[in-house]
């Protein structure tokens, strides 16, 4: 048989046959005097086996292991490993579909997804509350509110699952108090007003005290006491803390530091 006849018989392309030769999965047959390969029954049997193994989901390296005389792995061992891999993939697909369903549900419940999404259901609900509060305010939303959502989404993505859940619970409880969200948006406005201000502007202290007043006692206690807040104010939390402050204008960063100092004093 010529290569085209062999490929047609087994149901693969001639390109695939040549590729299998190149990888050593299929031995090269003898060439006739005219230079053409001449395939026989054993070649057809070997090619059919390669095709069946690939249809089972084996990669070509795994097929080589099965076919090699010295591979040291029986076919049933390879198939058992393949079955385990497929089971893991099935579980991963189920998990991904569940997360996707949750994100789609968020979009349905909240009239779309937050720009910072996808996030947890709890954080999506908090962002929806912020959106409602923003809509009730005159003028455009303060830039600091959007920055706050970005940081919260980042913290949720990088923290442990239990820590994330607890953080969102505390934030939800804090903003659920009457007037709390409105108070927070007033603070966002004060911080926005500092974007062009000097670090020693008198408004820095006003914004800092207003921000500190928005941080509830439960959050202060949960964070680990005065030492934690003092380290945060001193930018001693590592590269993330430094990057966090660097993202603010100088006066805004000073207001945030001062607010954390005030919280540390409360925690003592």
Short mmCIF file of C-alpha atoms in Angstrom, two decimals, residues 32-178:
data_model
loop_
_atom_site.label_atom_id
_atom_site.label_comp_id
_atom_site.label_asym_id
_atom_site.label_seq_id
_atom_site.Cartn_x
_atom_site.Cartn_y
_atom_site.Cartn_z
CA UNK A 32 10.64 0.57 -3.16
CA UNK A 33 13.08 1.16 -5.99
CA UNK A 34 11.07 4.17 -7.10
CA UNK A 35 11.50 5.78 -3.69
CA UNK A 36 7.92 5.34 -2.49
CA UNK A 37 7.18 3.83 0.90
CA UNK A 38 5.50 0.45 0.76
CA UNK A 39 3.16 -0.28 3.66
CA UNK A 40 1.94 -3.69 4.69
CA UNK A 41 -0.60 -5.23 7.02
CA UNK A 42 1.58 -4.77 10.15
CA UNK A 43 1.86 -1.05 9.39
CA UNK A 44 -1.92 -0.79 9.14
CA UNK A 45 -2.32 -2.63 12.47
CA UNK A 46 0.21 -0.30 14.17
CA UNK A 47 -1.38 2.83 12.72
CA UNK A 48 -4.86 1.71 13.76
CA UNK A 49 -3.61 1.20 17.30
CA UNK A 50 -2.10 4.69 17.38
CA UNK A 51 -5.41 6.12 16.21
CA UNK A 52 -7.40 4.20 18.84
CA UNK A 53 -5.06 5.33 21.62
CA UNK A 54 -5.28 8.98 20.60
CA UNK A 55 -9.07 8.72 20.41
CA UNK A 56 -9.03 7.58 24.04
CA UNK A 57 -7.40 10.87 24.90
CA UNK A 58 -3.77 9.83 25.24
CA UNK A 59 -1.19 12.39 24.23
CA UNK A 60 1.39 11.37 21.67
CA UNK A 61 4.08 11.05 24.35
CA UNK A 62 1.80 8.65 26.22
CA UNK A 63 1.15 6.71 23.05
CA UNK A 64 4.91 6.38 22.62
CA UNK A 65 5.15 4.97 26.16
CA UNK A 66 2.51 2.38 25.39
CA UNK A 67 4.11 1.33 22.12
CA UNK A 68 7.73 1.28 23.25
CA UNK A 69 9.05 -2.16 24.16
CA UNK A 70 10.98 -0.80 27.16
CA UNK A 71 8.40 1.72 28.40
CA UNK A 72 7.85 -0.26 31.60
CA UNK A 73 4.18 0.70 31.68
CA UNK A 74 1.38 -1.60 30.63
CA UNK A 75 -1.52 -0.22 28.65
CA UNK A 76 -3.93 -0.66 31.56
CA UNK A 77 -1.69 1.53 33.74
CA UNK A 78 -1.69 4.31 31.17
CA UNK A 79 -5.46 4.06 30.75
CA UNK A 80 -5.99 4.17 34.54
CA UNK A 81 -3.89 7.33 34.71
CA UNK A 82 -5.80 8.82 31.80
CA UNK A 83 -9.10 8.01 33.52
CA UNK A 84 -7.92 9.80 36.68
CA UNK A 85 -6.88 12.83 34.64
CA UNK A 86 -10.26 12.95 32.94
CA UNK A 87 -12.01 12.70 36.32
CA UNK A 88 -9.99 15.68 37.56
CA UNK A 89 -10.85 17.61 34.42
CA UNK A 90 -14.55 16.83 34.88
CA UNK A 91 -14.43 18.12 38.46
CA UNK A 92 -12.62 21.24 37.36
CA UNK A 93 -15.17 21.87 34.62
CA UNK A 94 -18.04 21.44 37.11
CA UNK A 95 -16.36 23.88 39.48
CA UNK A 96 -15.74 26.41 36.72
CA UNK A 97 -19.33 26.15 35.53
CA UNK A 98 -20.55 26.72 39.09
CA UNK A 99 -18.40 29.87 39.35
CA UNK A 100 -19.62 31.02 35.94
CA UNK A 101 -23.23 30.46 37.01
CA UNK A 102 -22.62 32.57 40.11
CA UNK A 103 -21.17 35.39 38.02
CA UNK A 104 -24.12 35.26 35.62
CA UNK A 105 -26.50 35.31 38.58
CA UNK A 106 -24.72 38.41 39.89
CA UNK A 107 -25.28 40.10 36.55
CA UNK A 108 -28.99 39.24 36.65
CA UNK A 109 -29.48 40.31 40.26
CA UNK A 110 -27.49 43.54 40.13
CA UNK A 111 -28.25 44.69 36.61
CA UNK A 112 -24.81 43.88 35.28
CA UNK A 113 -21.37 43.08 36.62
CA UNK A 114 -19.15 45.55 38.47
CA UNK A 115 -16.20 46.84 36.49
CA UNK A 116 -13.95 45.21 39.09
CA UNK A 117 -15.63 41.78 38.73
CA UNK A 118 -15.90 38.94 38.83
CA UNK A 119 -16.04 39.03 42.62
CA UNK A 120 -17.83 37.04 45.30
CA UNK A 121 -21.58 37.32 45.76
CA UNK A 122 -21.00 39.18 49.03
CA UNK A 123 -18.65 41.73 47.51
CA UNK A 124 -20.93 42.13 44.48
CA UNK A 125 -23.78 42.96 46.88
CA UNK A 126 -21.58 45.54 48.63
CA UNK A 127 -20.64 47.10 45.29
CA UNK A 128 -24.32 47.22 44.35
CA UNK A 129 -25.02 49.13 47.57
CA UNK A 130 -22.25 51.54 46.65
CA UNK A 131 -23.77 51.99 43.19
CA UNK A 132 -27.15 52.83 44.74
CA UNK A 133 -25.55 55.28 47.15
CA UNK A 134 -23.59 56.88 44.32
CA UNK A 135 -26.74 57.29 42.22
CA UNK A 136 -28.35 59.16 45.11
CA UNK A 137 -25.45 61.63 45.31
CA UNK A 138 -25.31 64.80 43.19
CA UNK A 139 -22.72 64.80 40.44
CA UNK A 140 -20.39 62.01 39.32
CA UNK A 141 -19.16 59.33 41.69
CA UNK A 142 -15.97 60.26 43.58
CA UNK A 143 -12.88 58.68 42.06
CA UNK A 144 -11.91 57.45 45.52
CA UNK A 145 -15.00 55.20 45.60
CA UNK A 146 -13.89 53.41 42.45
CA UNK A 147 -10.39 53.07 43.88
CA UNK A 148 -11.87 51.55 47.03
CA UNK A 149 -13.69 48.89 45.00
CA UNK A 150 -10.51 48.05 43.10
CA UNK A 151 -8.59 47.55 46.34
CA UNK A 152 -11.36 45.44 47.86
CA UNK A 153 -11.49 43.23 44.76
CA UNK A 154 -7.69 42.88 44.89
CA UNK A 155 -7.70 41.96 48.58
CA UNK A 156 -10.40 39.38 47.98
CA UNK A 157 -8.46 37.85 45.09
CA UNK A 158 -5.20 37.61 47.04
CA UNK A 159 -6.40 36.71 50.54
CA UNK A 160 -7.51 33.40 52.03
CA UNK A 161 -11.12 32.34 51.50
CA UNK A 162 -12.10 32.59 55.16
CA UNK A 163 -10.32 35.92 55.54
CA UNK A 164 -12.08 37.25 52.46
CA UNK A 165 -15.48 36.19 53.74
CA UNK A 166 -14.93 37.74 57.14
CA UNK A 167 -13.66 41.00 55.62
CA UNK A 168 -16.75 41.34 53.43
CA UNK A 169 -19.04 40.45 56.35
CA UNK A 170 -17.54 43.23 58.47
CA UNK A 171 -17.76 45.74 55.64
CA UNK A 172 -21.35 44.75 54.96
CA UNK A 173 -22.25 45.18 58.62
CA UNK A 174 -20.52 48.56 58.72
CA UNK A 175 -22.30 50.04 55.71
CA UNK A 176 -25.65 48.55 56.72
CA UNK A 177 -25.92 50.97 59.63
CA UNK A 178 -28.27 53.90 58.93
#
